[in-house]
């Protein structure tokens, strides 16, 4: 598998909640609890916002939460704010020789 | 404070070689892996490979194996990404990232700001 599958774009109004899916296989997302989510603003480096499926690093807003069911992981952004407009990437450890794999990326637009 | 400071932008011609660097500070270099990630213009993130600075063991994505080499100088806490023969399709931003890995966690917790590599004749 070359990349995990994410929707190309998701949008929402300020204050709403949105969910981004990340679909893999039982060799990556479904087989291990090593799913992470990264936020990338234009021209900036990625930043981890969720690690190991559900963990939120220190300093990351509690409006971000992660979950997993089977081969699909999800990132939920609650109380959407203008500053959340960015690209979001999931990633996972994989048992293949690749070792690690990113998702295709999702552009979040705040309407 | 953990910092990963990457070398500056580079311009090369196809066929030339190049090595870019990622200087770390603020932590013990051998406690975390270093990974390199490619981002082609307007595209997504691609994991290229990783190195364990403890023993220099490397893993590469099949998409990059044989085309790049990841190495470290443990004595000065620097990781490198090297190309022997550049192609125009190597034009991209390259990020280094510190990877936390233990029995319960695996993720890139600190990133460099990226190095823009432009390959053009």
CSV table of C-alpha atoms in Angstrom, one decimal:
chain,number,residue,atom,x,y,z
A,1,UNK,CA,0.0,0.0,0.0
A,2,UNK,CA,1.6,3.3,-1.1
A,3,UNK,CA,-0.6,5.7,1.0
A,4,UNK,CA,-3.5,5.6,3.5
A,5,UNK,CA,-6.7,7.0,2.0
A,6,UNK,CA,-8.1,10.3,3.2
A,7,UNK,CA,-10.8,12.6,1.7
A,8,UNK,CA,-9.2,15.3,-0.3
A,9,UNK,CA,-11.2,18.1,1.4
A,10,UNK,CA,-13.5,18.7,4.3
A,11,UNK,CA,-15.2,21.9,5.2
A,12,UNK,CA,-17.2,23.3,8.1
A,13,UNK,CA,-18.5,26.5,9.6
A,14,UNK,CA,-17.0,28.1,12.7
A,15,UNK,CA,-18.1,26.3,15.8
A,16,UNK,CA,-19.1,23.1,14.0
A,17,UNK,CA,-17.4,19.7,14.3
A,18,UNK,CA,-15.8,17.9,11.4
A,19,UNK,CA,-14.3,14.4,11.1
A,20,UNK,CA,-11.5,13.3,8.8
A,21,UNK,CA,-11.2,9.6,8.0
A,22,UNK,CA,-8.0,7.6,7.3
A,23,UNK,CA,-8.4,4.2,5.8
A,24,UNK,CA,-5.7,1.6,5.6
A,25,UNK,CA,-5.4,-2.2,6.0
A,26,UNK,CA,-4.9,-4.7,8.8
A,27,UNK,CA,-1.1,-4.4,8.0
A,28,UNK,CA,-1.1,-0.8,9.1
A,29,UNK,CA,-4.0,1.2,10.7
A,30,UNK,CA,-5.9,-1.9,11.7
A,31,UNK,CA,-3.0,-3.9,13.0
A,32,UNK,CA,-1.3,-1.4,15.3
A,33,UNK,CA,-2.1,1.5,17.6
A,34,UNK,CA,0.5,3.7,16.0
A,35,UNK,CA,-1.7,6.1,14.1
A,36,UNK,CA,-0.7,9.8,14.3
A,37,UNK,CA,-2.2,12.9,12.8
A,38,UNK,CA,-0.2,16.0,11.6
A,39,UNK,CA,-1.4,19.5,10.9
A,40,UNK,CA,0.4,21.5,8.3
A,41,UNK,CA,-0.3,25.2,7.6
A,42,UNK,CA,0.8,26.7,4.3
A,43,UNK,CA,4.6,27.1,4.1
A,44,UNK,CA,5.1,25.5,7.5
A,45,UNK,CA,6.5,22.2,8.8
A,46,UNK,CA,4.0,19.6,9.9
A,47,UNK,CA,3.1,19.4,13.6
A,48,UNK,CA,1.8,16.4,15.5
A,49,UNK,CA,-1.6,16.9,17.0
A,50,UNK,CA,-2.5,13.2,17.8
A,51,UNK,CA,-0.2,10.3,18.4
A,52,UNK,CA,-0.8,6.6,19.0
A,53,UNK,CA,-4.5,6.9,17.9
A,54,UNK,CA,-5.8,9.0,20.8
A,55,UNK,CA,-3.0,10.8,22.6
A,56,UNK,CA,-2.9,14.6,22.4
A,57,UNK,CA,0.6,16.0,22.9
A,58,UNK,CA,1.1,18.7,25.5
A,59,UNK,CA,0.0,22.1,24.1
A,60,UNK,CA,-2.4,20.8,21.5
A,61,UNK,CA,-6.0,22.0,21.8
A,62,UNK,CA,-8.4,19.6,23.3
A,63,UNK,CA,-10.7,20.4,20.4
A,64,UNK,CA,-8.7,17.7,18.5
A,65,UNK,CA,-9.4,14.1,19.2
A,66,UNK,CA,-8.6,10.8,17.6
A,67,UNK,CA,-10.1,7.3,17.4
A,68,UNK,CA,-9.9,4.1,15.4
A,69,UNK,CA,-12.3,1.4,14.3
A,70,UNK,CA,-11.0,-1.6,12.4
A,71,UNK,CA,-8.9,-0.3,9.5
A,72,UNK,CA,-10.1,3.2,9.7
A,73,UNK,CA,-8.8,6.0,12.0
A,74,UNK,CA,-10.5,9.3,12.5
A,75,UNK,CA,-9.6,12.8,13.5
A,76,UNK,CA,-12.4,15.0,14.9
A,77,UNK,CA,-12.0,18.8,15.2
A,78,UNK,CA,-14.7,20.2,17.5
A,79,UNK,CA,-15.6,23.9,17.7
A,80,UNK,CA,-14.0,24.6,14.4
A,81,UNK,CA,-11.9,27.8,14.3
A,82,UNK,CA,-10.4,29.8,11.5
A,83,UNK,CA,-6.9,28.8,12.6
A,84,UNK,CA,-7.8,25.2,12.0
A,85,UNK,CA,-7.7,25.8,8.3
A,86,UNK,CA,-4.8,23.7,7.2
A,87,UNK,CA,-3.8,20.3,5.6
A,88,UNK,CA,-4.1,17.3,7.8
A,89,UNK,CA,-2.2,14.0,7.3
A,90,UNK,CA,-2.6,10.7,9.1
A,91,UNK,CA,0.2,8.2,9.4
A,92,UNK,CA,0.7,4.7,10.6
A,93,UNK,CA,3.4,2.1,11.3
A,94,UNK,CA,3.2,-0.7,8.8
A,95,UNK,CA,4.4,-4.2,8.9
A,96,UNK,CA,5.6,-4.0,5.3
A,97,UNK,CA,9.2,-3.2,4.5
A,98,UNK,CA,8.1,0.5,4.2
A,99,UNK,CA,7.8,0.7,8.0
A,100,UNK,CA,5.9,3.9,8.0
A,101,UNK,CA,3.2,5.4,5.7
A,102,UNK,CA,1.4,8.7,5.4
A,103,UNK,CA,-2.2,9.4,4.3
A,104,UNK,CA,-3.0,11.3,1.1
A,105,UNK,CA,-3.9,14.4,3.1
A,106,UNK,CA,-7.0,16.4,3.7
A,107,UNK,CA,-7.5,20.1,3.2
A,108,UNK,CA,-9.7,21.6,5.9
A,109,UNK,CA,-11.6,24.8,4.9
A,110,UNK,CA,-13.4,26.9,7.5
A,111,UNK,CA,-16.3,28.5,5.7
B,1,UNK,CA,14.2,23.0,24.0
B,2,UNK,CA,14.4,20.3,21.2
B,3,UNK,CA,15.5,21.8,17.9
B,4,UNK,CA,16.1,20.4,14.5
B,5,UNK,CA,17.9,23.0,12.3
B,6,UNK,CA,18.1,22.1,8.6
B,7,UNK,CA,20.6,23.3,6.1
B,8,UNK,CA,19.7,26.0,3.6
B,9,UNK,CA,18.1,25.8,0.1
B,10,UNK,CA,20.1,24.1,-2.6
B,11,UNK,CA,20.0,24.3,-6.4
B,12,UNK,CA,21.7,21.6,-8.4
B,13,UNK,CA,21.7,20.2,-12.0
B,14,UNK,CA,20.5,16.7,-12.9
B,15,UNK,CA,23.2,14.1,-12.4
B,16,UNK,CA,24.9,16.1,-9.6
B,17,UNK,CA,25.2,14.8,-6.0
B,18,UNK,CA,24.0,16.6,-2.9
B,19,UNK,CA,24.0,16.1,0.9
B,20,UNK,CA,21.7,18.1,3.2
B,21,UNK,CA,21.8,18.1,7.0
B,22,UNK,CA,19.7,18.3,10.1
B,23,UNK,CA,21.4,19.5,13.2
B,24,UNK,CA,19.8,18.5,16.5
B,25,UNK,CA,20.0,19.9,19.9
B,26,UNK,CA,18.2,19.9,23.2
B,27,UNK,CA,18.1,16.1,23.7
B,28,UNK,CA,20.3,13.1,23.7
B,29,UNK,CA,20.8,12.2,20.0
B,30,UNK,CA,20.6,8.4,20.4
B,31,UNK,CA,17.3,8.3,22.2
B,32,UNK,CA,15.2,8.9,19.1
B,33,UNK,CA,15.2,7.9,15.4
B,34,UNK,CA,15.5,10.5,12.7
B,35,UNK,CA,13.3,10.3,9.7
B,36,UNK,CA,13.3,12.2,6.4
B,37,UNK,CA,10.1,13.2,4.7
B,38,UNK,CA,9.6,14.5,1.1
B,39,UNK,CA,7.0,17.0,0.0
B,40,UNK,CA,6.9,17.7,-3.7
B,41,UNK,CA,5.5,21.0,-4.8
B,42,UNK,CA,1.8,21.1,-4.0
B,43,UNK,CA,1.7,17.5,-2.9
B,44,UNK,CA,1.5,15.4,0.3
B,45,UNK,CA,4.0,14.0,2.7
B,46,UNK,CA,6.0,11.0,1.8
B,47,UNK,CA,8.1,9.0,4.3
B,48,UNK,CA,11.5,8.3,2.9
B,49,UNK,CA,13.2,6.4,5.6
B,50,UNK,CA,14.7,6.4,9.1
B,51,UNK,CA,17.9,5.9,11.0
B,52,UNK,CA,18.5,4.8,14.5
B,53,UNK,CA,21.5,6.9,15.6
B,54,UNK,CA,22.4,4.3,18.2
B,55,UNK,CA,23.7,1.8,15.6
B,56,UNK,CA,23.0,3.6,12.3
B,57,UNK,CA,20.5,1.0,11.3
B,58,UNK,CA,18.3,2.3,8.5
B,59,UNK,CA,15.0,1.5,6.8
B,60,UNK,CA,14.0,3.0,3.5
B,61,UNK,CA,10.7,3.3,1.7
B,62,UNK,CA,10.9,1.1,-1.5
B,63,UNK,CA,10.2,4.4,-3.4
B,64,UNK,CA,13.5,5.8,-2.2
B,65,UNK,CA,15.8,2.8,-1.5
B,66,UNK,CA,18.9,2.9,-3.6
B,67,UNK,CA,18.4,6.6,-4.6
B,68,UNK,CA,19.1,8.2,-1.3
B,69,UNK,CA,21.3,7.5,1.8
B,70,UNK,CA,20.5,8.5,5.3
B,71,UNK,CA,23.4,8.7,7.8
B,72,UNK,CA,24.3,10.4,11.0
B,73,UNK,CA,27.4,11.8,12.8
B,74,UNK,CA,26.6,10.7,16.4
B,75,UNK,CA,29.5,12.8,17.8
B,76,UNK,CA,27.9,16.1,16.7
B,77,UNK,CA,24.2,15.1,16.6
B,78,UNK,CA,23.7,15.7,12.9
B,79,UNK,CA,21.6,13.6,10.4
B,80,UNK,CA,22.2,13.7,6.7
B,81,UNK,CA,20.3,12.9,3.5
B,82,UNK,CA,22.4,12.3,0.5
B,83,UNK,CA,21.8,11.8,-3.2
B,84,UNK,CA,24.4,10.4,-5.5
B,85,UNK,CA,22.7,11.3,-8.8
B,86,UNK,CA,19.9,13.9,-8.7
B,87,UNK,CA,16.9,13.9,-11.0
B,88,UNK,CA,14.6,16.8,-11.8
B,89,UNK,CA,11.9,14.9,-10.0
B,90,UNK,CA,13.9,15.2,-6.7
B,91,UNK,CA,12.8,18.9,-6.6
B,92,UNK,CA,10.9,19.1,-3.3
B,93,UNK,CA,11.0,20.3,0.3
B,94,UNK,CA,12.7,17.7,2.5
B,95,UNK,CA,11.9,17.6,6.2
B,96,UNK,CA,13.8,15.9,9.0
B,97,UNK,CA,11.8,14.7,12.0
B,98,UNK,CA,12.7,13.3,15.4
B,99,UNK,CA,10.7,10.1,15.9
B,100,UNK,CA,9.8,9.0,19.4
B,101,UNK,CA,9.7,5.2,19.5
B,102,UNK,CA,9.1,2.9,22.4
B,103,UNK,CA,6.8,0.0,23.2
B,104,UNK,CA,3.7,2.2,23.3
B,105,UNK,CA,4.5,5.1,21.0
B,106,UNK,CA,5.7,5.8,17.5
B,107,UNK,CA,5.4,9.3,16.0
B,108,UNK,CA,7.4,12.3,14.7
B,109,UNK,CA,7.3,14.7,17.7
B,110,UNK,CA,9.6,17.4,16.4
B,111,UNK,CA,10.3,18.6,12.9
B,112,UNK,CA,12.8,20.7,11.1
B,113,UNK,CA,11.6,23.7,9.0
B,114,UNK,CA,12.5,21.9,5.7
B,115,UNK,CA,15.2,22.3,3.0
B,116,UNK,CA,14.1,23.2,-0.5
B,117,UNK,CA,16.0,21.3,-3.1
B,118,UNK,CA,15.7,22.4,-6.7
B,119,UNK,CA,17.1,20.3,-9.5
B,120,UNK,CA,17.1,22.0,-12.8
B,121,UNK,CA,19.3,22.2,-15.9
